[in-house]
Short mmCIF file of C-alpha atoms and ligand atoms in Angstrom, two decimals:
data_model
loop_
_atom_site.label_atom_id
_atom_site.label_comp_id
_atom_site.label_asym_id
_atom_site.label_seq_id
_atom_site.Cartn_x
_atom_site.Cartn_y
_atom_site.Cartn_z
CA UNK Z 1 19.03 -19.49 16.16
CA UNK Z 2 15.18 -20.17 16.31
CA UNK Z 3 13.46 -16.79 15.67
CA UNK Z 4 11.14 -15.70 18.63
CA UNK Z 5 7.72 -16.67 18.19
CA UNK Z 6 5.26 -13.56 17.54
CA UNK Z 7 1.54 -14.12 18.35
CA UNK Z 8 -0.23 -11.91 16.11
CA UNK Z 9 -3.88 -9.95 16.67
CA UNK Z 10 -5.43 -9.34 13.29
CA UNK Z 11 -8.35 -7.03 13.16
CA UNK Z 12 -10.50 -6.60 9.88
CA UNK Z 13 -11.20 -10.20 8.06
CA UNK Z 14 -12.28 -9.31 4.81
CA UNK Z 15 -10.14 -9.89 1.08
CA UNK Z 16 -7.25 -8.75 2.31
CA UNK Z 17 -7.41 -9.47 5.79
CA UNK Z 18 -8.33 -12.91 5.46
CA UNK Z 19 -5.54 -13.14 2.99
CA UNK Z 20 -2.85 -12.34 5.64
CA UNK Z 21 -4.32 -14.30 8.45
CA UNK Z 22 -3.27 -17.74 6.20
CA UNK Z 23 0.14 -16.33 5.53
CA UNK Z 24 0.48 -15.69 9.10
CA UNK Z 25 -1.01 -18.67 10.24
CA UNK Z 26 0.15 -21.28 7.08
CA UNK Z 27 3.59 -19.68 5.38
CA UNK Z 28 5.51 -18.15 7.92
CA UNK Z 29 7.32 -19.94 10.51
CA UNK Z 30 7.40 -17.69 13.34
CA UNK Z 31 4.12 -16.08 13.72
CA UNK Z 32 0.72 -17.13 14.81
CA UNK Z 33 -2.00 -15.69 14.85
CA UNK Z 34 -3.76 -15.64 17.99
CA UNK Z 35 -6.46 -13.04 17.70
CA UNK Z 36 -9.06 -11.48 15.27
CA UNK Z 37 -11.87 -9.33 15.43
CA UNK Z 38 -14.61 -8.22 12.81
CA UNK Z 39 -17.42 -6.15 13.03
CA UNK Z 40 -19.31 -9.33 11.35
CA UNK Z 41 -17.89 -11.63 14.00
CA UNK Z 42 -19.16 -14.47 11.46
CA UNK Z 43 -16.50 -13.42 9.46
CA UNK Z 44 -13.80 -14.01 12.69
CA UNK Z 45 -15.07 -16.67 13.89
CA UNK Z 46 -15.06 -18.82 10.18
CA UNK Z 47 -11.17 -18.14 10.18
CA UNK Z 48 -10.23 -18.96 13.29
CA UNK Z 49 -11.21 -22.44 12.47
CA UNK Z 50 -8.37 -22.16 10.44
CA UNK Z 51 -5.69 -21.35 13.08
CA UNK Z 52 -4.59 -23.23 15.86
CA UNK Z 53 -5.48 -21.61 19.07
CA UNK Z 54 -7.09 -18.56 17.98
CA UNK Z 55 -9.70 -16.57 19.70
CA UNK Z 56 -12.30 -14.24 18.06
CA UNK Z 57 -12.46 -10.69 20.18
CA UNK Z 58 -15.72 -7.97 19.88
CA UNK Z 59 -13.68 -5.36 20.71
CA UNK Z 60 -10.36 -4.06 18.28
CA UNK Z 61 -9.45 -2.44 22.16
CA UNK Z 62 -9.43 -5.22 23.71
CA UNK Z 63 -7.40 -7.46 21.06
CA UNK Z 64 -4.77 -4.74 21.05
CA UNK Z 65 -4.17 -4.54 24.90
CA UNK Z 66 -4.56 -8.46 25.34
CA UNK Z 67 -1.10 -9.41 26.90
CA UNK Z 68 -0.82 -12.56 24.58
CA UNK Z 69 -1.28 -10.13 21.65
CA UNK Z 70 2.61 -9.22 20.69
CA UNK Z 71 1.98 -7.60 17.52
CA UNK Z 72 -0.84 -6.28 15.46
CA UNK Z 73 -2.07 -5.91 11.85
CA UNK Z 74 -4.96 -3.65 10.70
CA UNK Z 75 -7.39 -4.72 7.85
CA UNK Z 76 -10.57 -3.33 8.70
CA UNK Z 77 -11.58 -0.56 6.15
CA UNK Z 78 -10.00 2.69 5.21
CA UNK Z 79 -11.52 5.05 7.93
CA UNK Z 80 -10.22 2.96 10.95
CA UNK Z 81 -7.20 2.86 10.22
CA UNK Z 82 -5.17 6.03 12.02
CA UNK Z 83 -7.39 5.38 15.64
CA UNK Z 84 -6.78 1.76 16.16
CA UNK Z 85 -2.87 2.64 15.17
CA UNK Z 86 -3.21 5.24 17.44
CA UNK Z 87 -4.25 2.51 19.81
CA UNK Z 88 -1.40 -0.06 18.76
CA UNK Z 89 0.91 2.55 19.74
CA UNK Z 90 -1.06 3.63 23.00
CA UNK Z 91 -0.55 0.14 24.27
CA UNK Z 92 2.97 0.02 23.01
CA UNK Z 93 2.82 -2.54 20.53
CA UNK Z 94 4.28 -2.93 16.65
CA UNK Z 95 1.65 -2.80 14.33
CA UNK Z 96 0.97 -3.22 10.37
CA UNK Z 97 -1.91 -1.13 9.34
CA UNK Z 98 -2.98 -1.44 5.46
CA UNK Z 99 -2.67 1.43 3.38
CA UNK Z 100 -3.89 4.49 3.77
CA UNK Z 101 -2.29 5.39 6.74
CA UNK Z 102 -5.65 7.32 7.19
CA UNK Z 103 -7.75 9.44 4.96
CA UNK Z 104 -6.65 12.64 5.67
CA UNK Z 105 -3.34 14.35 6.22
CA UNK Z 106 -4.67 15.54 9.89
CA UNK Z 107 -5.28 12.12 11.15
CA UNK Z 108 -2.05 10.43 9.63
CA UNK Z 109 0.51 13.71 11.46
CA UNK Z 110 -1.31 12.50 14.50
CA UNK Z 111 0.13 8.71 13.84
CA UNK Z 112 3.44 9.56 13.32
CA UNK Z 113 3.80 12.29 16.03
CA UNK Z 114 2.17 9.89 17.97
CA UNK Z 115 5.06 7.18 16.81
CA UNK Z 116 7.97 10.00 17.46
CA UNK Z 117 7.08 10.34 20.88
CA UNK Z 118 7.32 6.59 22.01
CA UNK Z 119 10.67 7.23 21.18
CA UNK Z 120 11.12 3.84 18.54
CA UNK Z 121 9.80 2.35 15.23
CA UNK Z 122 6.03 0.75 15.90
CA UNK Z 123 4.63 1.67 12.53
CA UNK Z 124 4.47 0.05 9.02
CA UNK Z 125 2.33 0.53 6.50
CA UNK Z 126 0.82 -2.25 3.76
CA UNK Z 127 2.79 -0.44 0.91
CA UNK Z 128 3.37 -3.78 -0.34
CA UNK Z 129 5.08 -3.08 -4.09
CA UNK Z 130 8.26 -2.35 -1.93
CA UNK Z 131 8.50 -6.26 -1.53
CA UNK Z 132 7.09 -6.90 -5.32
CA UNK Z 133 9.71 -8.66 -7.06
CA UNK Z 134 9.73 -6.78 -10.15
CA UNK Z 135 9.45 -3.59 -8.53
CA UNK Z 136 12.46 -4.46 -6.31
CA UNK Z 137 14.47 -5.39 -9.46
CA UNK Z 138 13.34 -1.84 -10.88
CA UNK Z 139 14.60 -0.42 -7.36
CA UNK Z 140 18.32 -2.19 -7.32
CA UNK Z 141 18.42 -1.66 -11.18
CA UNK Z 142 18.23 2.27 -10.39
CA UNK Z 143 19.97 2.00 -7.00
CA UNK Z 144 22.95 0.20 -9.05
CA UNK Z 145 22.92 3.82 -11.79
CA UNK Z 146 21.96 1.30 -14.66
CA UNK Z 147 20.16 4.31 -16.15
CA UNK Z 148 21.88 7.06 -14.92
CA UNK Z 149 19.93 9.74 -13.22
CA UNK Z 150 16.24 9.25 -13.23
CA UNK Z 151 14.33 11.96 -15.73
CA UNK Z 152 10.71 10.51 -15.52
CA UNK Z 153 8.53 8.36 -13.51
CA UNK Z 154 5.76 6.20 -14.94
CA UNK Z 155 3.34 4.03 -13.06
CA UNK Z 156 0.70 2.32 -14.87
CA UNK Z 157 -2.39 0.72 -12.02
CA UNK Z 158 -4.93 -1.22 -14.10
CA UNK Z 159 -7.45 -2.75 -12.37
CA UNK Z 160 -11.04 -4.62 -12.87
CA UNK Z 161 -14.12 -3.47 -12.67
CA UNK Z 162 -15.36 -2.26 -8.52
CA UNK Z 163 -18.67 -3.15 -10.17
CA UNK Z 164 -19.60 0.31 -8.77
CA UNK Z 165 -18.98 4.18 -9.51
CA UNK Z 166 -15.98 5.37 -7.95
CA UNK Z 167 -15.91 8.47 -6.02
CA UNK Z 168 -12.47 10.67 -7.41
CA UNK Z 169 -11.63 11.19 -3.55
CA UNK Z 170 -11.37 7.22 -3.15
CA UNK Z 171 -9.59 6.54 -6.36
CA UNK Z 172 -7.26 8.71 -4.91
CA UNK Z 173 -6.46 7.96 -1.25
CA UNK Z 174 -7.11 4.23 -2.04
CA UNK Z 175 -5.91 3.53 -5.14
CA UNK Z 176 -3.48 6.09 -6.76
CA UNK Z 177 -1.57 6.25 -3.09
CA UNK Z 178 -0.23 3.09 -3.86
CA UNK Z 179 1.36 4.99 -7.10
CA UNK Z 180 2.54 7.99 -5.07
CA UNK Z 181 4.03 5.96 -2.65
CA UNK Z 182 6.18 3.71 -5.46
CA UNK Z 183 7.01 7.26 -7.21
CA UNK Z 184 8.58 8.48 -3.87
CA UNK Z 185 10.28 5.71 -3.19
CA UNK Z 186 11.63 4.41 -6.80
CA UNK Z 187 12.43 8.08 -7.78
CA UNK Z 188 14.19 8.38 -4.02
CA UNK Z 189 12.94 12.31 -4.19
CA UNK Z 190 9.70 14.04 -2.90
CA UNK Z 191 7.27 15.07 -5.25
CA UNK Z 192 6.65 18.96 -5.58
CA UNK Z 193 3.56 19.37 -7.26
CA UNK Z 194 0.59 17.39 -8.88
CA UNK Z 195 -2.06 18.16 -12.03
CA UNK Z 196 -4.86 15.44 -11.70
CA UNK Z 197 -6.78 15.38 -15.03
CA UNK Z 198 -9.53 12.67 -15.11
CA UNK Z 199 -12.75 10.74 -17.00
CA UNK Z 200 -15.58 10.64 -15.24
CA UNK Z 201 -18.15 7.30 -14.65
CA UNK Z 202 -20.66 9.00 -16.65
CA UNK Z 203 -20.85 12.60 -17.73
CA UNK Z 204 -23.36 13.31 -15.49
CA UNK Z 205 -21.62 12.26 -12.38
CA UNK Z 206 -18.95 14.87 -11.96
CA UNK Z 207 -17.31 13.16 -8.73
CA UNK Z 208 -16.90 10.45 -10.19
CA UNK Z 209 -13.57 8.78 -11.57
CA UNK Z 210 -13.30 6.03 -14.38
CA UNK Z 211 -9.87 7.02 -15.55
CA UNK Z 212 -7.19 9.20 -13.12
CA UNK Z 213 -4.01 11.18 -14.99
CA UNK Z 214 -2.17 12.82 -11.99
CA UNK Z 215 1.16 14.75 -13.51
CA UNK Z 216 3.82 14.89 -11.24
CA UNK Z 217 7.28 17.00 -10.48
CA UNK Z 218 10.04 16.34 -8.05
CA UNK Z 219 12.09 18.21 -5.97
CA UNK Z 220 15.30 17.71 -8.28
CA UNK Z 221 13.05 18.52 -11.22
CA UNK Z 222 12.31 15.51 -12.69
CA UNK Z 223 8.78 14.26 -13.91
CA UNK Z 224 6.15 11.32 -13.67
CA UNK Z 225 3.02 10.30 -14.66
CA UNK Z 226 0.28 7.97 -13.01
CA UNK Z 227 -2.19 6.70 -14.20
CA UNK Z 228 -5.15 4.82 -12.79
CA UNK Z 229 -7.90 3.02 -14.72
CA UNK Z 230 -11.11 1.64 -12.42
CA UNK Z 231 -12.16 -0.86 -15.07
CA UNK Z 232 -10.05 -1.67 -17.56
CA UNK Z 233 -11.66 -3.82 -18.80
CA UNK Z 234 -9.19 -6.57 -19.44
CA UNK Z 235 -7.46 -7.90 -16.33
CA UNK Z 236 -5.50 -6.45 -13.67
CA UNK Z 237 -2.04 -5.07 -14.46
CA UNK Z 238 0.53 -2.71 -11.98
CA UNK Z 239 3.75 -1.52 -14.00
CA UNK Z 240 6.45 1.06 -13.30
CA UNK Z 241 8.93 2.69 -16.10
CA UNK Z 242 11.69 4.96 -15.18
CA UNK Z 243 13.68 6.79 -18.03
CA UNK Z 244 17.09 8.23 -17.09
CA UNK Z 245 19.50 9.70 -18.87
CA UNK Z 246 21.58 6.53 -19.70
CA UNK Z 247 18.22 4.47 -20.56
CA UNK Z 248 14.80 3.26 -19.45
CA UNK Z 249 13.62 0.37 -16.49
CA UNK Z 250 10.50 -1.57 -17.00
CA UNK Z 251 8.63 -4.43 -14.71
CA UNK Z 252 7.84 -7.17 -16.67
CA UNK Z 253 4.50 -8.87 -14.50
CA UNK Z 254 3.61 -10.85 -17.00
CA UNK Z 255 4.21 -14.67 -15.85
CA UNK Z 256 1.99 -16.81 -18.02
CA UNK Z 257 3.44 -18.49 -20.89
CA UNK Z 258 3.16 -17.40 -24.34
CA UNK Z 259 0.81 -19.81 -26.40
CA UNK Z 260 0.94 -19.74 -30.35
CA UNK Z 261 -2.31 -21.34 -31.87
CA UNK Z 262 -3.91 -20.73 -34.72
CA UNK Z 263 -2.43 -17.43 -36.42
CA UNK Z 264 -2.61 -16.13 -32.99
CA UNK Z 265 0.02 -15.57 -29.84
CA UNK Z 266 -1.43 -14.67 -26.61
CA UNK Z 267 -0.94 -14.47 -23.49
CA UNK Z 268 -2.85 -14.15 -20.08
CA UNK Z 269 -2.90 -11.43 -17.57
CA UNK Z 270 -4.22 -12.15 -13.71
CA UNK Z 271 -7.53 -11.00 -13.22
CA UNK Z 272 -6.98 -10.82 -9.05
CA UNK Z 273 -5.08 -8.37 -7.45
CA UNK Z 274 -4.52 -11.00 -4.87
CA UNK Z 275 -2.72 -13.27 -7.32
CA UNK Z 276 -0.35 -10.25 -9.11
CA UNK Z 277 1.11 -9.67 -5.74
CA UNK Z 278 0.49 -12.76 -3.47
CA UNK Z 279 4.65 -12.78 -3.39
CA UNK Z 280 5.01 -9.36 -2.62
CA UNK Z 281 2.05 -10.35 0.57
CA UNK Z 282 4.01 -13.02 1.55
CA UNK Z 283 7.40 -11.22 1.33
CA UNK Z 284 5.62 -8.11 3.45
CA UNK Z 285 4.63 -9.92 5.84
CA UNK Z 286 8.08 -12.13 6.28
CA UNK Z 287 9.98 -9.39 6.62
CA UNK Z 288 7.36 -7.52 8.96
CA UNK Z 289 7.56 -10.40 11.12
CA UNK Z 290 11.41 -10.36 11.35
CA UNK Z 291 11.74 -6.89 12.34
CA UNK Z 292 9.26 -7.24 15.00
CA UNK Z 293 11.39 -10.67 16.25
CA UNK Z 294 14.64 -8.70 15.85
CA UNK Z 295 13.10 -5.39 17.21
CA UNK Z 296 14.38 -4.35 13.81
CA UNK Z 297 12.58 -2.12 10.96
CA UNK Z 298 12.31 -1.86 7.79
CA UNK Z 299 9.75 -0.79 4.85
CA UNK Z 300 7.77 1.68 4.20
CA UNK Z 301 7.12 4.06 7.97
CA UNK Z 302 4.14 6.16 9.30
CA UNK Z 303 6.43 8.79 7.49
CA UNK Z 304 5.32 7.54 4.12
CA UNK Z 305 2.26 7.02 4.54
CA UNK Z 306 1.78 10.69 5.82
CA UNK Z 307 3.62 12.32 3.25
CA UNK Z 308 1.43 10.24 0.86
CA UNK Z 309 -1.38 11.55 1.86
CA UNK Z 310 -0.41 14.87 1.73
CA UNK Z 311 0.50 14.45 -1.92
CA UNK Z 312 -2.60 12.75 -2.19
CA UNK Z 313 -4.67 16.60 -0.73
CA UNK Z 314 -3.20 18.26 -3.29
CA UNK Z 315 -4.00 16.20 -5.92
CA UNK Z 316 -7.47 15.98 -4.79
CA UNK Z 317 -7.19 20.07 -4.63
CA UNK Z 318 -5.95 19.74 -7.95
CA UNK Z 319 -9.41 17.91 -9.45
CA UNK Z 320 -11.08 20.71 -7.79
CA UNK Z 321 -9.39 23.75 -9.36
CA UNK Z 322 -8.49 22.16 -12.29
CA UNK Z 323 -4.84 23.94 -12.05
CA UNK Z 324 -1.65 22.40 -10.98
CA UNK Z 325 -1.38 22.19 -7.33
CA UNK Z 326 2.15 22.59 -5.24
CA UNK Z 327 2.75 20.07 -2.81
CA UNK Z 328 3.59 21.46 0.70
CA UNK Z 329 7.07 21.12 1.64
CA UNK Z 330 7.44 18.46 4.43
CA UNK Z 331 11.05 18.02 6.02
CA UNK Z 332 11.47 14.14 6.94
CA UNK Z 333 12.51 14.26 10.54
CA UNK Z 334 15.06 12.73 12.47
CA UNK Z 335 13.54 9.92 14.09
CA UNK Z 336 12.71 8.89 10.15
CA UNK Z 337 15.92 9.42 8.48
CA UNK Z 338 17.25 5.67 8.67
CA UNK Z 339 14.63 3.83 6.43
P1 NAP S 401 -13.07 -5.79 2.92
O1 NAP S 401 -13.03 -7.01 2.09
O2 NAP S 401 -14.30 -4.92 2.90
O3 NAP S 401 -12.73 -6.20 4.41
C1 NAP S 401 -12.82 -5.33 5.50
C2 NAP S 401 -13.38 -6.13 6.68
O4 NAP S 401 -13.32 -5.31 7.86
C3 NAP S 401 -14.85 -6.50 6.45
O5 NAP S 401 -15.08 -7.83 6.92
C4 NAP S 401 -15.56 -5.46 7.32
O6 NAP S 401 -16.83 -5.91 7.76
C5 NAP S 401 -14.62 -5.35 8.49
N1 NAP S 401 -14.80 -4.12 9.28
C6 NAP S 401 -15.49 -2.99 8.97
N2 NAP S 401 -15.37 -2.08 9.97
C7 NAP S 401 -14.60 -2.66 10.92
C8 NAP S 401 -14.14 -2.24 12.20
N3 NAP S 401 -14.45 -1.03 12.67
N4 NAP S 401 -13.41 -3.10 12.93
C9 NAP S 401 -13.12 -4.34 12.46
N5 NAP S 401 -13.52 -4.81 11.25
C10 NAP S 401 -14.25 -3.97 10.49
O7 NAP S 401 -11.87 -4.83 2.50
P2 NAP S 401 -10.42 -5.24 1.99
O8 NAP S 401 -10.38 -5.17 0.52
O9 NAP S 401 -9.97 -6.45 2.68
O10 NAP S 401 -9.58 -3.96 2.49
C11 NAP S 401 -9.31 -3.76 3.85
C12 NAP S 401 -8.24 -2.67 3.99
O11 NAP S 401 -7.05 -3.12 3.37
C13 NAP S 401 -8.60 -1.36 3.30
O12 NAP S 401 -8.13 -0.30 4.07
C14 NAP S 401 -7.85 -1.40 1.98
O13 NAP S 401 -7.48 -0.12 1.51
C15 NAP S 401 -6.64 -2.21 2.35
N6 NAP S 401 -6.13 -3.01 1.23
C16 NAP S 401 -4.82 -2.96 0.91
C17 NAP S 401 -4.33 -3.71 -0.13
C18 NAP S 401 -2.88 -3.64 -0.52
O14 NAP S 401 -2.55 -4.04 -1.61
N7 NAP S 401 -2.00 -3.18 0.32
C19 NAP S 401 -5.18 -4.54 -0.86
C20 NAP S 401 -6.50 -4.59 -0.48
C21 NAP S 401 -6.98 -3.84 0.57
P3 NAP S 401 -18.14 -5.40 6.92
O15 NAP S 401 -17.95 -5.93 5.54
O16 NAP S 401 -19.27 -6.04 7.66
O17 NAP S 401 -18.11 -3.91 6.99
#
């Protein structure tokens, strides 16, 4: 059976948004997308040259309610995100907002209370490395007891140089939520409490974060470690490790062939986040538009991308003090029990 066409609204055309717009439009066979909006309507209006039928909307309102808008997806940056969910959901309508839920743990409750009381699933969230191949061959591996019980979670996030000084705050509810979110979800247990240690820009600039450690202990007692380098100077490289008791689980990201040559062997490593996880995009966004067709769900929920956030307070509490911070207990309810 031919799966129901979904005309998609996508609001925020920037790296990533732009990104998603030609999977929508070129890769997937039962979406188009039918709507954008920017706040540099340049920006809209140079993509929708690109997709058949597409109109460019001034207003993210009035792309949401537009009755030939089915579904959603939010790119536009960090601090829109929880309203204009807020206003998917006001107008009924599934929606895929890019991570962070929000930026604060107030905003992001309001999303998924918000989500509870329309009674079904509207929500995902752009927690992509849940369709990453090698994470999801980490997942099944640990799923499937390869290594026994998991003892210790490590996520490694090495990225290029922002070609700016990074504020600790946004290295942690933009970049190291990404890592929470994969340590929840890999380790299948809710993290308990966070130490952030971390290198700053320059001395001088105490806010500032060139290099994030956040320690971390679950529920069931077990550990991890993240860590986050804003320039490192190399390339761009996401890993995960889990040790259990039977044995250890490693991603290997590393697709480029090895060349010998001269008394050397090397081998390259992407420079683009775009190009480590185009797959895991692609895959997203396939399986997004499925669930919407099917009135299915699936990935991550509103749920995780609130409780990340409130792991993500207390680590930024934790740079602050300087002590170990507990996470607050959070009972998953109900409505978010079947992932
Ligand atoms: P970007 O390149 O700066 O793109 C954002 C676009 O949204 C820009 O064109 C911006 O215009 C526009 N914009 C700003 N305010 C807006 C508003 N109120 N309504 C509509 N459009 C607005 O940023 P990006 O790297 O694509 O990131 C966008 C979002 O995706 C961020 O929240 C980021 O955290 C997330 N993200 C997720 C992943 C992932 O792996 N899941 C990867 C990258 C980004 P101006 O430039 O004129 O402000």
């Amino acid at each position: 059976m031919k799966d129901r066409e979904i005309r998609v609204g996508v609001i925020g055309v920037g790296k990533i948004g732009s990104h998603h717009i030609r999977n929508l439009a070129q890769r997937i066979s039962n979406t188009r997308v039918v709507a954008v909006m920017d706040v540099d309507q340049a920006n809209a209006d140079a993509i929708i040259a690109e997709c058949h039928g597409s109109k460019s909307f001034t207003s993210a309102d009035t792309l949401i309610t537009d009755p030939d808008v089915d579904a959603v997806v939010i790119t536009a940056p960090d601090q829109t995100h929880a309203e204009l969910t807020l206003a998917c959901l006001k107008a009924n309508k599934p929606v895929l907002c890019e991570k962070p839920l929000a930026t604060n743990v107030e905003d992001a409750e309001r999303v998924f209370q918000a989500e509870t009381a329309t009674g079904h699933r509207l929500v995902q969230v752009g927690f992509m490395r849940n369709f990453d191949p090698p994470h999801r061959k980490v997942k099944h591996a640990i799923t499937e007891g390869e290594v026994g019980q998991p003892l210790l979670f490590r996520g490694t996030h090495y990225n290029t140089n922002f070609g700016y000084d990074r504020h600790i705050d946004e290295v942690i509810v933009n970049s190291a939520i990404h890592d929470i979110h994969s340590a929840r979800w890999l380790m299948d247990e809710e993290i308990s409490s966070v130490y952030v240690q971390s290198v700053a820009s320059d001395v001088s600039k105490t806010n500032t974060c060139r290099f994030l450690v956040i320690h971390l202990t679950f529920r069931n007692g077990s550990l991890g470690l993240i860590e986050v380098n804003s320039d490192s100077g190399y390339g761009y490289e996401v890993n995960v490790e889990i040790t259990g008791e039977l044995g250890q689980i490693r991603t290997t990201t590393l697709s480029n062939p090895i060349v010998r040559r001269s008394g050397n062997r090397r081998q390259s490593i992407e420079t683009s986040w775009l190009a480590r996880f185009d797959a895991a995009y692609l895959s997203e966004m396939q399986s997004w538009s499925q669930a919407v067709a099917t009135g299915g769900f699936g990935g991550p929920t509103a749920w995780d991308g609130y409780v990340s956030l409130v792991v993500a307070n207390s680590c930024k509490r934790s740079f602050q003090t300087g002590q170990p911070e507990t996470v607050p207990i959070v009972n998953r309810p109900e409505f978010y029990s079947h992932q």
